[in-house]
PDB file of C-alpha atoms in Angstrom:
ATOM      1  CA  UNK A   1     109.192 -29.772 -27.131  1.00 50.00           C
ATOM      2  CA  UNK A   2     107.985 -33.030 -26.565  1.00 55.00           C
ATOM      3  CA  UNK A   3     106.189 -31.996 -23.663  1.00 56.00           C
ATOM      4  CA  UNK A   4     104.188 -29.170 -25.171  1.00 60.00           C
ATOM      5  CA  UNK A   5     103.170 -31.582 -27.717  1.00 54.00           C
ATOM      6  CA  UNK A   6     102.203 -34.212 -25.484  1.00 61.00           C
ATOM      7  CA  UNK A   7      99.738 -31.883 -23.976  1.00 61.00           C
ATOM      8  CA  UNK A   8      98.508 -30.083 -27.213  1.00 58.00           C
ATOM      9  CA  UNK A   9      97.790 -34.055 -28.259  1.00 58.00           C
ATOM     10  CA  UNK A  10      95.825 -34.889 -24.831  1.00 63.00           C
ATOM     11  CA  UNK A  11      93.877 -31.518 -24.970  1.00 65.00           C
ATOM     12  CA  UNK A  12      93.001 -32.254 -28.677  1.00 61.00           C
ATOM     13  CA  UNK A  13      91.927 -36.239 -27.559  1.00 63.00           C
ATOM     14  CA  UNK A  14      89.889 -34.797 -25.094  1.00 62.00           C
ATOM     15  CA  UNK A  15      88.441 -31.864 -27.410  1.00 61.00           C
ATOM     16  CA  UNK A  16      87.072 -35.012 -29.728  1.00 63.00           C
ATOM     17  CA  UNK A  17      85.571 -37.244 -27.461  1.00 61.00           C
ATOM     18  CA  UNK A  18      83.506 -34.395 -25.868  1.00 59.00           C
ATOM     19  CA  UNK A  19      82.858 -33.682 -29.263  1.00 56.00           C
ATOM     20  CA  UNK A  20      81.450 -37.086 -29.536  1.00 57.00           C
ATOM     21  CA  UNK A  21      79.726 -36.791 -26.612  1.00 52.00           C
ATOM     22  CA  UNK A  22      77.807 -34.165 -27.980  1.00 51.00           C
ATOM     23  CA  UNK A  23      76.570 -35.423 -30.994  1.00 47.00           C
ATOM     24  CA  UNK A  24      75.821 -38.587 -29.805  1.00 45.00           C
ATOM     25  CA  UNK A  25      73.298 -36.708 -27.383  1.00 45.00           C
ATOM     26  CA  UNK A  26      71.872 -34.255 -29.640  1.00 41.00           C
ATOM     27  CA  UNK A  27      70.830 -37.407 -32.243  1.00 40.00           C
ATOM     28  CA  UNK A  28      69.665 -39.474 -29.051  1.00 37.00           C
ATOM     29  CA  UNK A  29      67.893 -36.876 -28.110  1.00 37.00           C
ATOM     30  CA  UNK A  30      66.205 -35.521 -31.451  1.00 37.00           C
ATOM     31  CA  UNK A  31      65.383 -39.512 -32.399  1.00 35.00           C
ATOM     32  CA  UNK A  32      64.062 -41.028 -28.811  1.00 34.00           C
ATOM     33  CA  UNK A  33      60.116 -40.831 -28.322  1.00 35.00           C
ATOM     34  CA  UNK A  34      58.934 -39.960 -25.548  1.00 34.00           C
ATOM     35  CA  UNK A  35      56.274 -41.964 -24.686  1.00 39.00           C
ATOM     36  CA  UNK A  36      52.919 -40.366 -24.115  1.00 48.00           C
ATOM     37  CA  UNK A  37      50.974 -41.083 -20.281  1.00 72.00           C
ATOM     38  CA  UNK A  38      47.792 -42.387 -21.303  1.00 87.00           C
ATOM     39  CA  UNK A  39      46.448 -41.436 -18.469  1.00 88.00           C
ATOM     40  CA  UNK A  40      46.073 -38.119 -20.099  1.00 91.00           C
ATOM     41  CA  UNK A  41      44.149 -39.386 -23.262  1.00 94.00           C
ATOM     42  CA  UNK A  42      41.972 -42.432 -21.911  1.00 96.00           C
ATOM     43  CA  UNK A  43      40.973 -43.898 -18.184  1.00 95.00           C
ATOM     44  CA  UNK A  44      39.114 -47.452 -18.154  1.00 95.00           C
ATOM     45  CA  UNK A  45      36.793 -47.284 -14.776  1.00 93.00           C
ATOM     46  CA  UNK A  46      35.779 -51.046 -15.602  1.00 92.00           C
ATOM     47  CA  UNK A  47      36.993 -53.811 -16.364  1.00 92.00           C
ATOM     48  CA  UNK A  48      40.600 -52.856 -13.738  1.00 90.00           C
ATOM     49  CA  UNK A  49      44.362 -54.477 -14.669  1.00 91.00           C
ATOM     50  CA  UNK A  50      44.039 -58.557 -14.100  1.00 90.00           C
ATOM     51  CA  UNK A  51      40.269 -58.235 -13.199  1.00 90.00           C
ATOM     52  CA  UNK A  52      38.690 -61.705 -13.661  1.00 89.00           C
ATOM     53  CA  UNK A  53      36.022 -61.365 -16.685  1.00 90.00           C
ATOM     54  CA  UNK A  54      32.708 -63.165 -18.123  1.00 87.00           C
ATOM     55  CA  UNK A  55      31.000 -62.333 -21.037  1.00 84.00           C
ATOM     56  CA  UNK A  56      29.318 -59.956 -21.893  1.00 85.00           C
ATOM     57  CA  UNK A  57      32.074 -57.689 -20.509  1.00 91.00           C
ATOM     58  CA  UNK A  58      30.694 -53.548 -19.175  1.00 93.00           C
ATOM     59  CA  UNK A  59      33.143 -51.403 -19.700  1.00 95.00           C
ATOM     60  CA  UNK A  60      33.162 -48.033 -18.701  1.00 94.00           C
ATOM     61  CA  UNK A  61      35.558 -45.052 -18.782  1.00 95.00           C
ATOM     62  CA  UNK A  62      36.141 -41.810 -20.205  1.00 96.00           C
ATOM     63  CA  UNK A  63      38.706 -40.377 -23.623  1.00 96.00           C
ATOM     64  CA  UNK A  64      40.004 -37.040 -24.921  1.00 95.00           C
ATOM     65  CA  UNK A  65      37.476 -36.027 -27.938  1.00 94.00           C
ATOM     66  CA  UNK A  66      40.526 -37.032 -30.227  1.00 93.00           C
ATOM     67  CA  UNK A  67      40.072 -40.474 -28.908  1.00 96.00           C
ATOM     68  CA  UNK A  68      36.647 -41.139 -31.015  1.00 96.00           C
ATOM     69  CA  UNK A  69      35.557 -40.530 -34.603  1.00 94.00           C
ATOM     70  CA  UNK A  70      31.999 -39.923 -34.888  1.00 92.00           C
ATOM     71  CA  UNK A  71      31.498 -40.564 -31.033  1.00 93.00           C
ATOM     72  CA  UNK A  72      32.986 -44.208 -31.109  1.00 95.00           C
ATOM     73  CA  UNK A  73      36.175 -46.244 -31.201  1.00 96.00           C
ATOM     74  CA  UNK A  74      36.908 -49.952 -31.595  1.00 96.00           C
ATOM     75  CA  UNK A  75      37.297 -52.419 -28.481  1.00 97.00           C
ATOM     76  CA  UNK A  76      38.604 -55.823 -28.903  1.00 96.00           C
ATOM     77  CA  UNK A  77      39.121 -58.874 -26.295  1.00 96.00           C
ATOM     78  CA  UNK A  78      42.504 -60.978 -27.639  1.00 96.00           C
ATOM     79  CA  UNK A  79      43.077 -64.545 -25.660  1.00 93.00           C
ATOM     80  CA  UNK A  80      46.604 -64.975 -24.805  1.00 93.00           C
ATOM     81  CA  UNK A  81      47.939 -66.198 -27.833  1.00 93.00           C
ATOM     82  CA  UNK A  82      46.239 -63.388 -29.605  1.00 93.00           C
ATOM     83  CA  UNK A  83      43.515 -64.618 -31.072  1.00 92.00           C
ATOM     84  CA  UNK A  84      40.503 -62.098 -31.190  1.00 94.00           C
ATOM     85  CA  UNK A  85      37.264 -63.702 -29.174  1.00 93.00           C
ATOM     86  CA  UNK A  86      35.401 -61.096 -29.333  1.00 93.00           C
ATOM     87  CA  UNK A  87      34.650 -56.781 -30.687  1.00 93.00           C
ATOM     88  CA  UNK A  88      32.591 -54.152 -30.593  1.00 94.00           C
ATOM     89  CA  UNK A  89      32.409 -50.077 -30.083  1.00 94.00           C
ATOM     90  CA  UNK A  90      32.354 -47.809 -26.916  1.00 95.00           C
ATOM     91  CA  UNK A  91      29.714 -44.910 -27.478  1.00 94.00           C
ATOM     92  CA  UNK A  92      30.125 -41.804 -26.387  1.00 94.00           C
ATOM     93  CA  UNK A  93      27.675 -40.625 -23.791  1.00 94.00           C
ATOM     94  CA  UNK A  94      28.038 -37.155 -24.383  1.00 92.00           C
ATOM     95  CA  UNK A  95      29.454 -34.552 -26.980  1.00 94.00           C
ATOM     96  CA  UNK A  96      33.036 -35.550 -28.186  1.00 94.00           C
ATOM     97  CA  UNK A  97      33.960 -32.823 -30.403  1.00 93.00           C
ATOM     98  CA  UNK A  98      36.394 -31.239 -27.665  1.00 93.00           C
ATOM     99  CA  UNK A  99      39.672 -31.995 -26.003  1.00 93.00           C
ATOM    100  CA  UNK A 100      38.399 -32.780 -22.923  1.00 94.00           C
ATOM    101  CA  UNK A 101      37.331 -36.417 -21.417  1.00 96.00           C
ATOM    102  CA  UNK A 102      34.135 -37.424 -22.637  1.00 96.00           C
ATOM    103  CA  UNK A 103      32.622 -40.696 -20.829  1.00 96.00           C
ATOM    104  CA  UNK A 104      31.913 -43.853 -22.864  1.00 96.00           C
ATOM    105  CA  UNK A 105      30.194 -46.844 -22.176  1.00 94.00           C
ATOM    106  CA  UNK A 106      29.789 -50.109 -23.984  1.00 93.00           C
ATOM    107  CA  UNK A 107      28.936 -54.250 -23.506  1.00 91.00           C
ATOM    108  CA  UNK A 108      31.176 -56.127 -25.685  1.00 92.00           C
ATOM    109  CA  UNK A 109      30.247 -60.117 -25.789  1.00 89.00           C
ATOM    110  CA  UNK A 110      32.588 -62.404 -26.647  1.00 89.00           C
ATOM    111  CA  UNK A 111      33.794 -66.440 -27.192  1.00 87.00           C
ATOM    112  CA  UNK A 112      34.931 -68.612 -24.342  1.00 84.00           C
ATOM    113  CA  UNK A 113      38.970 -68.668 -24.007  1.00 86.00           C
ATOM    114  CA  UNK A 114      41.349 -71.450 -24.148  1.00 83.00           C
ATOM    115  CA  UNK A 115      44.198 -69.175 -22.156  1.00 89.00           C
ATOM    116  CA  UNK A 116      43.626 -68.382 -18.761  1.00 89.00           C
ATOM    117  CA  UNK A 117      44.525 -64.822 -19.177  1.00 93.00           C
ATOM    118  CA  UNK A 118      44.116 -62.291 -22.012  1.00 95.00           C
ATOM    119  CA  UNK A 119      44.028 -58.371 -22.690  1.00 97.00           C
ATOM    120  CA  UNK A 120      41.609 -55.384 -23.521  1.00 98.00           C
ATOM    121  CA  UNK A 121      42.326 -53.295 -25.613  1.00 97.00           C
ATOM    122  CA  UNK A 122      41.188 -50.434 -26.651  1.00 98.00           C
ATOM    123  CA  UNK A 123      41.671 -48.578 -30.357  1.00 96.00           C
ATOM    124  CA  UNK A 124      42.146 -45.048 -30.778  1.00 95.00           C
ATOM    125  CA  UNK A 125      39.500 -44.898 -33.883  1.00 94.00           C
ATOM    126  CA  UNK A 126      42.132 -43.980 -36.917  1.00 91.00           C
ATOM    127  CA  UNK A 127      39.728 -43.426 -40.156  1.00 89.00           C
ATOM    128  CA  UNK A 128      42.792 -42.046 -41.922  1.00 88.00           C
ATOM    129  CA  UNK A 129      44.711 -46.290 -41.400  1.00 88.00           C
ATOM    130  CA  UNK A 130      47.740 -43.783 -41.005  1.00 91.00           C
ATOM    131  CA  UNK A 131      50.822 -45.689 -38.315  1.00 90.00           C
ATOM    132  CA  UNK A 132      51.482 -41.996 -36.788  1.00 90.00           C
ATOM    133  CA  UNK A 133      47.798 -41.282 -36.237  1.00 90.00           C
ATOM    134  CA  UNK A 134      47.177 -44.647 -34.108  1.00 92.00           C
ATOM    135  CA  UNK A 135      47.522 -45.446 -30.535  1.00 95.00           C
ATOM    136  CA  UNK A 136      45.676 -48.153 -27.894  1.00 96.00           C
ATOM    137  CA  UNK A 137      45.015 -49.143 -24.387  1.00 97.00           C
ATOM    138  CA  UNK A 138      46.173 -52.505 -23.134  1.00 96.00           C
ATOM    139  CA  UNK A 139      44.672 -53.934 -20.068  1.00 96.00           C
ATOM    140  CA  UNK A 140      45.406 -57.472 -18.934  1.00 96.00           C
ATOM    141  CA  UNK A 141      42.155 -59.534 -17.853  1.00 95.00           C
ATOM    142  CA  UNK A 142      41.701 -63.196 -16.536  1.00 92.00           C
ATOM    143  CA  UNK A 143      39.079 -65.238 -17.751  1.00 89.00           C
ATOM    144  CA  UNK A 144      36.514 -66.489 -16.022  1.00 80.00           C
ATOM    145  CA  UNK A 145      36.062 -70.012 -17.200  1.00 65.00           C
ATOM    146  CA  UNK A 146      33.508 -71.592 -15.014  1.00 55.00           C
ATOM    147  CA  UNK A 147      31.275 -68.607 -16.010  1.00 49.00           C
ATOM    148  CA  UNK A 148      31.728 -67.385 -19.457  1.00 48.00           C
ATOM    149  CA  UNK A 149      32.326 -70.817 -21.387  1.00 64.00           C
ATOM    150  CA  UNK A 150      28.996 -72.752 -20.994  1.00 75.00           C
ATOM    151  CA  UNK A 151      24.995 -71.459 -21.458  1.00 83.00           C
ATOM    152  CA  UNK A 152      22.137 -73.014 -20.683  1.00 90.00           C
ATOM    153  CA  UNK A 153      19.731 -73.259 -23.701  1.00 94.00           C
ATOM    154  CA  UNK A 154      16.391 -74.995 -24.633  1.00 97.00           C
ATOM    155  CA  UNK A 155      15.345 -76.971 -28.073  1.00 98.00           C
ATOM    156  CA  UNK A 156      11.908 -77.817 -28.672  1.00 98.00           C
ATOM    157  CA  UNK A 157      11.236 -81.448 -29.829  1.00 98.00           C
ATOM    158  CA  UNK A 158       7.793 -83.234 -29.787  1.00 98.00           C
ATOM    159  CA  UNK A 159       5.753 -85.266 -27.875  1.00 98.00           C
ATOM    160  CA  UNK A 160       2.889 -86.573 -29.265  1.00 97.00           C
ATOM    161  CA  UNK A 161       1.278 -87.996 -26.362  1.00 97.00           C
ATOM    162  CA  UNK A 162       0.351 -84.063 -25.346  1.00 97.00           C
ATOM    163  CA  UNK A 163      -0.924 -82.976 -28.787  1.00 98.00           C
ATOM    164  CA  UNK A 164      -4.380 -84.945 -28.962  1.00 97.00           C
ATOM    165  CA  UNK A 165      -8.092 -83.830 -29.299  1.00 95.00           C
ATOM    166  CA  UNK A 166     -10.414 -85.608 -26.607  1.00 94.00           C
ATOM    167  CA  UNK A 167     -11.130 -88.045 -29.706  1.00 94.00           C
ATOM    168  CA  UNK A 168      -7.299 -89.309 -29.274  1.00 94.00           C
ATOM    169  CA  UNK A 169      -6.598 -87.725 -32.417  1.00 96.00           C
ATOM    170  CA  UNK A 170      -2.990 -85.848 -33.030  1.00 96.00           C
ATOM    171  CA  UNK A 171      -3.764 -81.969 -33.474  1.00 97.00           C
ATOM    172  CA  UNK A 172      -0.133 -81.706 -35.313  1.00 97.00           C
ATOM    173  CA  UNK A 173       0.402 -78.274 -33.140  1.00 98.00           C
ATOM    174  CA  UNK A 174       2.424 -76.587 -30.915  1.00 97.00           C
ATOM    175  CA  UNK A 175       0.724 -78.127 -27.712  1.00 97.00           C
ATOM    176  CA  UNK A 176       3.394 -81.420 -28.503  1.00 98.00           C
ATOM    177  CA  UNK A 177       6.133 -79.540 -28.445  1.00 98.00           C
ATOM    178  CA  UNK A 178       8.217 -80.752 -24.958  1.00 98.00           C
ATOM    179  CA  UNK A 179      11.298 -78.509 -24.186  1.00 98.00           C
ATOM    180  CA  UNK A 180      14.557 -79.990 -23.325  1.00 97.00           C
ATOM    181  CA  UNK A 181      17.468 -78.210 -21.910  1.00 96.00           C
ATOM    182  CA  UNK A 182      21.303 -77.968 -23.294  1.00 94.00           C
ATOM    183  CA  UNK A 183      24.818 -76.522 -22.192  1.00 89.00           C
ATOM    184  CA  UNK A 184      26.458 -74.988 -25.446  1.00 88.00           C
ATOM    185  CA  UNK A 185      29.751 -73.089 -25.756  1.00 82.00           C
ATOM    186  CA  UNK A 186      29.074 -69.284 -25.086  1.00 78.00           C
ATOM    187  CA  UNK A 187      29.712 -67.200 -28.629  1.00 77.00           C
ATOM    188  CA  UNK A 188      28.959 -64.202 -30.516  1.00 74.00           C
ATOM    189  CA  UNK A 189      26.178 -66.411 -32.380  1.00 85.00           C
ATOM    190  CA  UNK A 190      23.725 -68.068 -29.910  1.00 90.00           C
ATOM    191  CA  UNK A 191      20.880 -67.840 -32.061  1.00 94.00           C
ATOM    192  CA  UNK A 192      22.554 -69.897 -35.051  1.00 93.00           C
ATOM    193  CA  UNK A 193      24.260 -72.062 -32.890  1.00 92.00           C
ATOM    194  CA  UNK A 194      21.027 -73.473 -30.853  1.00 96.00           C
ATOM    195  CA  UNK A 195      19.424 -73.794 -33.866  1.00 97.00           C
ATOM    196  CA  UNK A 196      22.329 -76.016 -35.271  1.00 95.00           C
ATOM    197  CA  UNK A 197      22.099 -78.108 -32.212  1.00 96.00           C
ATOM    198  CA  UNK A 198      18.720 -78.625 -32.412  1.00 98.00           C
ATOM    199  CA  UNK A 199      18.358 -79.559 -36.484  1.00 98.00           C
ATOM    200  CA  UNK A 200      21.221 -82.468 -35.058  1.00 96.00           C
ATOM    201  CA  UNK A 201      18.338 -84.379 -33.286  1.00 97.00           C
ATOM    202  CA  UNK A 202      20.339 -85.696 -30.396  1.00 96.00           C
ATOM    203  CA  UNK A 203      17.693 -86.957 -28.280  1.00 96.00           C
ATOM    204  CA  UNK A 204      18.841 -88.703 -25.286  1.00 96.00           C
ATOM    205  CA  UNK A 205      17.893 -92.308 -24.112  1.00 95.00           C
ATOM    206  CA  UNK A 206      15.589 -91.113 -21.112  1.00 95.00           C
ATOM    207  CA  UNK A 207      13.847 -88.221 -23.391  1.00 97.00           C
ATOM    208  CA  UNK A 208      12.610 -90.543 -26.181  1.00 97.00           C
ATOM    209  CA  UNK A 209      11.664 -93.023 -22.989  1.00 97.00           C
ATOM    210  CA  UNK A 210       9.029 -90.224 -22.074  1.00 97.00           C
ATOM    211  CA  UNK A 211       7.716 -89.737 -25.656  1.00 97.00           C
ATOM    212  CA  UNK A 212       9.625 -86.846 -26.283  1.00 98.00           C
ATOM    213  CA  UNK A 213      10.734 -87.236 -31.025  1.00 98.00           C
ATOM    214  CA  UNK A 214      11.846 -85.443 -33.506  1.00 97.00           C
ATOM    215  CA  UNK A 215      12.723 -86.447 -37.034  1.00 96.00           C
ATOM    216  CA  UNK A 216      15.829 -84.175 -37.166  1.00 98.00           C
ATOM    217  CA  UNK A 217      17.977 -84.271 -39.066  1.00 97.00           C
ATOM    218  CA  UNK A 218      17.176 -84.348 -41.941  1.00 97.00           C
ATOM    219  CA  UNK A 219      18.788 -85.269 -44.862  1.00 96.00           C
ATOM    220  CA  UNK A 220      20.707 -82.545 -47.144  1.00 95.00           C
ATOM    221  CA  UNK A 221      18.692 -79.701 -44.589  1.00 97.00           C
ATOM    222  CA  UNK A 222      21.474 -77.186 -43.231  1.00 95.00           C
ATOM    223  CA  UNK A 223      21.409 -73.653 -41.992  1.00 94.00           C
ATOM    224  CA  UNK A 224      22.781 -71.134 -44.121  1.00 93.00           C
ATOM    225  CA  UNK A 225      23.063 -68.076 -41.982  1.00 88.00           C
ATOM    226  CA  UNK A 226      20.682 -65.277 -39.578  1.00 92.00           C
ATOM    227  CA  UNK A 227      19.900 -62.036 -39.329  1.00 93.00           C
ATOM    228  CA  UNK A 228      17.626 -59.888 -36.636  1.00 93.00           C
ATOM    229  CA  UNK A 229      16.294 -56.738 -37.321  1.00 92.00           C
ATOM    230  CA  UNK A 230      12.887 -55.104 -35.607  1.00 91.00           C
ATOM    231  CA  UNK A 231      12.118 -57.971 -33.359  1.00 93.00           C
ATOM    232  CA  UNK A 232      11.975 -60.234 -37.151  1.00 96.00           C
ATOM    233  CA  UNK A 233      14.515 -63.258 -37.337  1.00 96.00           C
ATOM    234  CA  UNK A 234      15.348 -64.473 -40.634  1.00 97.00           C
ATOM    235  CA  UNK A 235      16.889 -68.220 -41.130  1.00 97.00           C
ATOM    236  CA  UNK A 236      18.390 -68.978 -44.116  1.00 96.00           C
ATOM    237  CA  UNK A 237      18.511 -73.106 -45.217  1.00 97.00           C
ATOM    238  CA  UNK A 238      19.971 -75.087 -48.107  1.00 96.00           C
ATOM    239  CA  UNK A 239      17.305 -78.277 -48.514  1.00 97.00           C
ATOM    240  CA  UNK A 240      18.746 -79.661 -51.524  1.00 96.00           C
ATOM    241  CA  UNK A 241      16.527 -82.744 -51.480  1.00 95.00           C
ATOM    242  CA  UNK A 242      13.223 -80.861 -50.039  1.00 95.00           C
ATOM    243  CA  UNK A 243      13.407 -82.841 -46.680  1.00 96.00           C
ATOM    244  CA  UNK A 244      11.446 -80.286 -44.926  1.00 97.00           C
ATOM    245  CA  UNK A 245       8.120 -81.051 -46.984  1.00 93.00           C
ATOM    246  CA  UNK A 246       6.074 -84.052 -47.210  1.00 90.00           C
ATOM    247  CA  UNK A 247       2.300 -83.396 -45.976  1.00 92.00           C
ATOM    248  CA  UNK A 248       1.281 -80.323 -43.585  1.00 95.00           C
ATOM    249  CA  UNK A 249       1.373 -82.157 -39.996  1.00 97.00           C
ATOM    250  CA  UNK A 250       4.962 -83.257 -40.731  1.00 97.00           C
ATOM    251  CA  UNK A 251       6.214 -79.879 -42.125  1.00 97.00           C
ATOM    252  CA  UNK A 252       4.399 -78.076 -39.471  1.00 97.00           C
ATOM    253  CA  UNK A 253       5.595 -80.061 -36.516  1.00 98.00           C
ATOM    254  CA  UNK A 254       9.410 -79.169 -38.453  1.00 98.00           C
ATOM    255  CA  UNK A 255       8.611 -75.456 -38.561  1.00 98.00           C
ATOM    256  CA  UNK A 256       7.353 -75.213 -34.882  1.00 98.00           C
ATOM    257  CA  UNK A 257      10.356 -76.962 -33.475  1.00 99.00           C
ATOM    258  CA  UNK A 258      12.792 -74.120 -35.299  1.00 98.00           C
ATOM    259  CA  UNK A 259      10.903 -71.246 -34.391  1.00 98.00           C
ATOM    260  CA  UNK A 260       9.833 -72.356 -30.905  1.00 98.00           C
ATOM    261  CA  UNK A 261      13.514 -72.977 -30.233  1.00 98.00           C
ATOM    262  CA  UNK A 262      14.708 -69.161 -31.966  1.00 98.00           C
ATOM    263  CA  UNK A 263      11.586 -67.027 -29.571  1.00 97.00           C
ATOM    264  CA  UNK A 264      13.401 -67.925 -26.778  1.00 96.00           C
ATOM    265  CA  UNK A 265      16.267 -65.457 -26.983  1.00 94.00           C
ATOM    266  CA  UNK A 266      15.646 -62.056 -26.214  1.00 90.00           C
ATOM    267  CA  UNK A 267      14.126 -59.756 -29.063  1.00 91.00           C
ATOM    268  CA  UNK A 268      13.036 -62.304 -31.321  1.00 95.00           C
ATOM    269  CA  UNK A 269       9.365 -62.025 -31.862  1.00 96.00           C
ATOM    270  CA  UNK A 270       8.899 -63.727 -35.142  1.00 97.00           C
ATOM    271  CA  UNK A 271      10.712 -65.882 -37.617  1.00 98.00           C
ATOM    272  CA  UNK A 272      10.858 -66.236 -41.007  1.00 97.00           C
ATOM    273  CA  UNK A 273      12.344 -68.973 -43.488  1.00 98.00           C
ATOM    274  CA  UNK A 274      14.526 -68.393 -46.391  1.00 96.00           C
ATOM    275  CA  UNK A 275      13.968 -69.436 -49.377  1.00 96.00           C
ATOM    276  CA  UNK A 276       9.932 -69.479 -48.880  1.00 94.00           C
ATOM    277  CA  UNK A 277       9.576 -72.765 -50.014  1.00 94.00           C
ATOM    278  CA  UNK A 278      10.929 -74.746 -47.338  1.00 97.00           C
ATOM    279  CA  UNK A 279       8.059 -76.410 -44.744  1.00 96.00           C
ATOM    280  CA  UNK A 280       5.825 -76.887 -47.827  1.00 92.00           C
ATOM    281  CA  UNK A 281       3.148 -79.402 -47.524  1.00 88.00           C
TER     282      UNK A 281
END
């Protein structure tokens, strides 16, 4: 009797253990998310993983049509600390309303990094904002600090000895403008950065010895933004003390220095100032 009871308990215990494993396996299989292979959704041809990159970065590849929305999706570069250095959109190079792969391409400019490594993130466009529709591909990258940290720009100052007529009179013209070179950090706002540097009026002793001068900086004269459209660059400034005025010759030379400095950049053909009262005689 005792032997039969022991066998019964053993069988019952084994049955309970087996049932527990069965229930656990069902729960696990129901809750486990099987990660989708990103290669089946998006493929990047360049840059490759751990590539050494510099700004601007050319990005090419192909993605399924549902990775896009209105023929584009966001891309960005982050440093190792998660700081966004630059962001843009990759654009479909064909009809995107399909389930097939569609080629994409973009050129992304980004700021210099304080870390040696970072990540390129290609994000599935998600107009719904729902987390279940979100997805992204992360590609580890390395930064080429030597080529991406700085760029050389020209600042236009003035040398009156180069702006004289045949009688030795100062003409107050662009003929007296002289370009000096400076290195600045690579950013997404090179025009504004260069104009700000010009307005500091920091001329070296060697340049001063050559006769190069400027009245910058002007008291209270500060940049307030820029916009470029159809070749026309509009620069905004704050000038509460009317420091940019004071005679047609002076105002004109101050104007010319900013104008020529801005025109060195591709796509800038005309330069306007806001408010229009700036640089008046």
